[in-house]
PDB file of C-alpha atoms in Angstrom:
ATOM      1  CA  UNK A 590     178.188 140.964 160.756  1.00  0.00           C
ATOM      2  CA  UNK A 591     179.125 143.039 157.505  1.00  0.00           C
ATOM      3  CA  UNK A 592     178.080 141.669 154.330  1.00  0.00           C
ATOM      4  CA  UNK A 593     179.873 142.957 150.992  1.00  0.00           C
ATOM      5  CA  UNK A 594     178.420 145.745 149.025  1.00  0.00           C
ATOM      6  CA  UNK A 595     178.497 143.832 145.825  1.00  0.00           C
ATOM      7  CA  UNK A 596     175.835 141.551 144.885  1.00  0.00           C
ATOM      8  CA  UNK A 597     177.114 138.013 144.155  1.00  0.00           C
ATOM      9  CA  UNK A 598     173.676 136.193 142.842  1.00  0.00           C
ATOM     10  CA  UNK A 599     171.513 137.820 140.201  1.00  0.00           C
ATOM     11  CA  UNK A 600     167.937 137.717 140.089  1.00  0.00           C
ATOM     12  CA  UNK A 601     165.657 138.108 137.215  1.00  0.00           C
ATOM     13  CA  UNK A 602     162.638 139.665 136.871  1.00  0.00           C
ATOM     14  CA  UNK A 603     159.554 140.042 134.391  1.00  0.00           C
ATOM     15  CA  UNK A 604     159.345 143.695 135.393  1.00  0.00           C
ATOM     16  CA  UNK A 605     161.061 146.720 136.632  1.00  0.00           C
ATOM     17  CA  UNK A 606     162.124 146.358 140.599  1.00  0.00           C
ATOM     18  CA  UNK A 607     160.279 149.716 142.531  1.00  0.00           C
ATOM     19  CA  UNK A 608     162.225 148.750 145.857  1.00  0.00           C
ATOM     20  CA  UNK A 609     164.330 146.459 147.530  1.00  0.00           C
ATOM     21  CA  UNK A 610     165.163 146.296 151.146  1.00  0.00           C
ATOM     22  CA  UNK A 611     168.084 144.242 151.729  1.00  0.00           C
ATOM     23  CA  UNK A 612     166.736 140.766 153.858  1.00  0.00           C
ATOM     24  CA  UNK A 613     163.469 142.198 153.818  1.00  0.00           C
ATOM     25  CA  UNK A 614     161.406 142.355 150.565  1.00  0.00           C
ATOM     26  CA  UNK A 615     161.577 143.421 147.173  1.00  0.00           C
ATOM     27  CA  UNK A 616     158.163 145.191 145.724  1.00  0.00           C
ATOM     28  CA  UNK A 617     156.673 145.698 141.974  1.00  0.00           C
ATOM     29  CA  UNK A 618     154.116 147.304 141.245  1.00  0.00           C
ATOM     30  CA  UNK A 619     151.970 144.416 140.606  1.00  0.00           C
ATOM     31  CA  UNK A 620     153.348 142.094 142.678  1.00  0.00           C
ATOM     32  CA  UNK A 621     155.969 141.716 145.812  1.00  0.00           C
ATOM     33  CA  UNK A 622     159.153 138.993 145.163  1.00  0.00           C
ATOM     34  CA  UNK A 623     160.129 136.716 148.404  1.00  0.00           C
ATOM     35  CA  UNK A 624     163.646 136.103 147.151  1.00  0.00           C
ATOM     36  CA  UNK A 625     165.193 133.117 149.180  1.00  0.00           C
ATOM     37  CA  UNK A 626     168.881 133.781 150.094  1.00  0.00           C
ATOM     38  CA  UNK A 627     169.765 130.319 151.132  1.00  0.00           C
ATOM     39  CA  UNK A 628     170.208 127.471 148.882  1.00  0.00           C
ATOM     40  CA  UNK A 629     172.266 123.863 149.862  1.00  0.00           C
ATOM     41  CA  UNK A 630     173.837 125.586 152.844  1.00  0.00           C
ATOM     42  CA  UNK A 631     175.056 128.456 150.885  1.00  0.00           C
ATOM     43  CA  UNK A 632     174.084 132.094 151.743  1.00  0.00           C
ATOM     44  CA  UNK A 633     173.757 134.058 148.791  1.00  0.00           C
ATOM     45  CA  UNK A 634     175.011 137.228 150.090  1.00  0.00           C
ATOM     46  CA  UNK A 635     178.183 135.878 151.021  1.00  0.00           C
ATOM     47  CA  UNK A 636     178.735 133.688 147.916  1.00  0.00           C
ATOM     48  CA  UNK A 637     177.182 133.355 144.050  1.00  0.00           C
ATOM     49  CA  UNK A 638     174.240 130.566 144.306  1.00  0.00           C
ATOM     50  CA  UNK A 639     175.197 129.969 140.545  1.00  0.00           C
ATOM     51  CA  UNK A 640     172.488 127.287 139.329  1.00  0.00           C
ATOM     52  CA  UNK A 641     171.389 126.355 142.700  1.00  0.00           C
ATOM     53  CA  UNK A 642     169.558 129.733 143.445  1.00  0.00           C
ATOM     54  CA  UNK A 643     166.053 129.117 144.532  1.00  0.00           C
ATOM     55  CA  UNK A 644     163.108 130.318 142.411  1.00  0.00           C
ATOM     56  CA  UNK A 645     161.632 133.585 143.876  1.00  0.00           C
ATOM     57  CA  UNK A 646     158.242 133.614 145.009  1.00  0.00           C
ATOM     58  CA  UNK A 647     155.702 135.932 143.384  1.00  0.00           C
ATOM     59  CA  UNK A 648     153.077 137.313 145.929  1.00  0.00           C
ATOM     60  CA  UNK A 649     149.801 138.855 144.359  1.00  0.00           C
ATOM     61  CA  UNK A 650     146.075 139.010 145.021  1.00  0.00           C
ATOM     62  CA  UNK A 651     143.517 136.832 143.431  1.00  0.00           C
ATOM     63  CA  UNK A 652     141.822 138.187 140.540  1.00  0.00           C
ATOM     64  CA  UNK A 653     138.697 137.792 142.338  1.00  0.00           C
ATOM     65  CA  UNK A 654     139.880 139.688 145.196  1.00  0.00           C
ATOM     66  CA  UNK A 655     141.079 142.220 142.791  1.00  0.00           C
ATOM     67  CA  UNK A 656     137.574 142.287 141.648  1.00  0.00           C
ATOM     68  CA  UNK A 657     135.622 142.049 144.867  1.00  0.00           C
ATOM     69  CA  UNK A 658     137.683 144.984 146.373  1.00  0.00           C
ATOM     70  CA  UNK A 659     137.473 146.861 142.944  1.00  0.00           C
ATOM     71  CA  UNK A 660     141.483 147.237 142.919  1.00  0.00           C
ATOM     72  CA  UNK A 661     141.785 148.821 139.161  1.00  0.00           C
ATOM     73  CA  UNK A 662     145.688 149.159 139.727  1.00  0.00           C
ATOM     74  CA  UNK A 663     148.050 147.534 141.513  1.00  0.00           C
ATOM     75  CA  UNK A 664     150.677 149.665 143.313  1.00  0.00           C
ATOM     76  CA  UNK A 665     151.781 147.525 146.437  1.00  0.00           C
ATOM     77  CA  UNK A 666     153.660 149.513 149.150  1.00  0.00           C
ATOM     78  CA  UNK A 667     156.788 148.280 150.125  1.00  0.00           C
ATOM     79  CA  UNK A 668     156.289 144.997 152.155  1.00  0.00           C
ATOM     80  CA  UNK A 669     158.052 144.438 155.870  1.00  0.00           C
ATOM     81  CA  UNK A 670     158.291 141.202 157.699  1.00  0.00           C
ATOM     82  CA  UNK A 671     157.541 141.244 161.265  1.00  0.00           C
ATOM     83  CA  UNK A 672     160.807 141.384 163.394  1.00  0.00           C
ATOM     84  CA  UNK A 673     161.265 139.531 166.894  1.00  0.00           C
ATOM     85  CA  UNK A 674     164.023 139.122 169.554  1.00  0.00           C
ATOM     86  CA  UNK A 675     164.606 135.658 167.988  1.00  0.00           C
ATOM     87  CA  UNK A 676     165.107 136.851 164.779  1.00  0.00           C
ATOM     88  CA  UNK A 677     162.489 134.413 162.998  1.00  0.00           C
ATOM     89  CA  UNK A 678     160.327 136.056 160.833  1.00  0.00           C
ATOM     90  CA  UNK A 679     156.861 134.755 160.419  1.00  0.00           C
ATOM     91  CA  UNK A 680     154.738 137.020 158.472  1.00  0.00           C
ATOM     92  CA  UNK A 681     154.945 139.790 155.797  1.00  0.00           C
ATOM     93  CA  UNK A 682     152.509 142.867 155.397  1.00  0.00           C
ATOM     94  CA  UNK A 683     152.163 145.185 152.263  1.00  0.00           C
ATOM     95  CA  UNK A 684     149.482 147.496 151.107  1.00  0.00           C
ATOM     96  CA  UNK A 685     147.673 148.539 147.993  1.00  0.00           C
ATOM     97  CA  UNK A 686     145.330 152.109 148.161  1.00  0.00           C
ATOM     98  CA  UNK A 687     143.644 151.365 151.458  1.00  0.00           C
ATOM     99  CA  UNK A 688     143.843 147.952 151.754  1.00  0.00           C
ATOM    100  CA  UNK A 689     146.270 146.024 154.324  1.00  0.00           C
ATOM    101  CA  UNK A 690     147.666 142.515 153.119  1.00  0.00           C
ATOM    102  CA  UNK A 691     149.058 140.301 155.281  1.00  0.00           C
ATOM    103  CA  UNK A 692     150.762 136.883 154.358  1.00  0.00           C
ATOM    104  CA  UNK A 693     152.015 133.689 156.530  1.00  0.00           C
ATOM    105  CA  UNK A 694     155.176 132.894 155.366  1.00  0.00           C
ATOM    106  CA  UNK A 695     154.668 129.267 156.774  1.00  0.00           C
ATOM    107  CA  UNK A 696     151.444 129.431 154.226  1.00  0.00           C
ATOM    108  CA  UNK A 697     153.949 130.472 151.267  1.00  0.00           C
ATOM    109  CA  UNK A 698     156.629 128.089 152.130  1.00  0.00           C
ATOM    110  CA  UNK A 699     153.847 125.282 151.695  1.00  0.00           C
ATOM    111  CA  UNK A 700     152.713 126.768 148.180  1.00  0.00           C
ATOM    112  CA  UNK A 701     149.808 128.718 149.472  1.00  0.00           C
ATOM    113  CA  UNK A 702     150.710 132.100 148.602  1.00  0.00           C
ATOM    114  CA  UNK A 703     147.034 132.706 147.802  1.00  0.00           C
ATOM    115  CA  UNK A 704     146.411 132.587 151.536  1.00  0.00           C
ATOM    116  CA  UNK A 705     146.293 135.866 152.553  1.00  0.00           C
ATOM    117  CA  UNK A 706     144.260 138.504 154.889  1.00  0.00           C
ATOM    118  CA  UNK A 707     143.083 141.689 153.401  1.00  0.00           C
ATOM    119  CA  UNK A 708     141.261 144.247 155.675  1.00  0.00           C
ATOM    120  CA  UNK A 709     139.608 147.888 154.423  1.00  0.00           C
ATOM    121  CA  UNK A 710     140.785 150.689 155.993  1.00  0.00           C
ATOM    122  CA  UNK A 711     139.231 154.261 155.999  1.00  0.00           C
ATOM    123  CA  UNK A 712     142.088 156.041 154.052  1.00  0.00           C
ATOM    124  CA  UNK A 713     144.964 154.983 151.508  1.00  0.00           C
ATOM    125  CA  UNK A 714     147.909 153.504 153.582  1.00  0.00           C
ATOM    126  CA  UNK A 715     150.879 155.425 153.265  1.00  0.00           C
ATOM    127  CA  UNK A 716     153.408 152.887 154.934  1.00  0.00           C
ATOM    128  CA  UNK A 717     152.854 149.900 157.282  1.00  0.00           C
ATOM    129  CA  UNK A 718     155.161 147.944 159.615  1.00  0.00           C
ATOM    130  CA  UNK A 719     154.889 145.248 162.446  1.00  0.00           C
ATOM    131  CA  UNK A 720     155.570 146.363 165.840  1.00  0.00           C
ATOM    132  CA  UNK A 721     158.400 144.534 167.208  1.00  0.00           C
ATOM    133  CA  UNK A 722     158.014 141.293 168.389  1.00  0.00           C
ATOM    134  CA  UNK A 723     154.048 141.603 168.343  1.00  0.00           C
ATOM    135  CA  UNK A 724     152.889 139.520 165.483  1.00  0.00           C
ATOM    136  CA  UNK A 725     149.257 140.784 165.924  1.00  0.00           C
ATOM    137  CA  UNK A 726     150.154 144.473 165.598  1.00  0.00           C
ATOM    138  CA  UNK A 727     151.003 146.767 163.042  1.00  0.00           C
ATOM    139  CA  UNK A 728     151.545 150.455 162.804  1.00  0.00           C
ATOM    140  CA  UNK A 729     149.858 151.896 159.806  1.00  0.00           C
ATOM    141  CA  UNK A 730     150.736 155.130 158.478  1.00  0.00           C
ATOM    142  CA  UNK A 731     147.408 157.198 157.053  1.00  0.00           C
ATOM    143  CA  UNK A 732     148.074 160.640 155.253  1.00  0.00           C
ATOM    144  CA  UNK A 733     146.674 161.982 158.679  1.00  0.00           C
ATOM    145  CA  UNK A 734     147.173 159.827 161.359  1.00  0.00           C
ATOM    146  CA  UNK A 735     149.069 156.691 162.551  1.00  0.00           C
ATOM    147  CA  UNK A 736     147.258 153.740 163.791  1.00  0.00           C
ATOM    148  CA  UNK A 737     148.102 150.483 165.815  1.00  0.00           C
ATOM    149  CA  UNK A 738     146.409 147.798 163.539  1.00  0.00           C
ATOM    150  CA  UNK A 739     145.222 144.453 164.879  1.00  0.00           C
ATOM    151  CA  UNK A 740     145.905 141.756 162.723  1.00  0.00           C
ATOM    152  CA  UNK A 741     144.422 138.516 161.635  1.00  0.00           C
ATOM    153  CA  UNK A 742     147.389 136.847 161.085  1.00  0.00           C
ATOM    154  CA  UNK A 743     146.859 132.562 160.656  1.00  0.00           C
TER     155      UNK A 743
END
């Protein structure tokens, strides 16, 4: 199945978008954007959604967590969805510095976008990716090693 190279639906944001991974995620410095691509039975990759386009969901840390973990400058790594044989995604993972942050899509869809798990690792996280077909395991790349990290996904 191939998609047209040309965008059919424009999305407007307040900040410059730093990373876009088609179908997977969009990252800005201070927050992540979860952009729904289906509306009223239409696929935003194949046809313009026009006025029917859903509102993007902004994922960010709570101010009290920024203070608790002394996060002075937010700079999210590109986010990743978990991937499974069924093709159904359930979780999103990203990081800021040495903090690994995991969101549940089920919670986001029900409006609980500040319900996430945050875990401190021993060094700055360079990249993170869910292990295929294993929602509770992540590959986490640090500057000098790669770890398999268990998650507390809900």
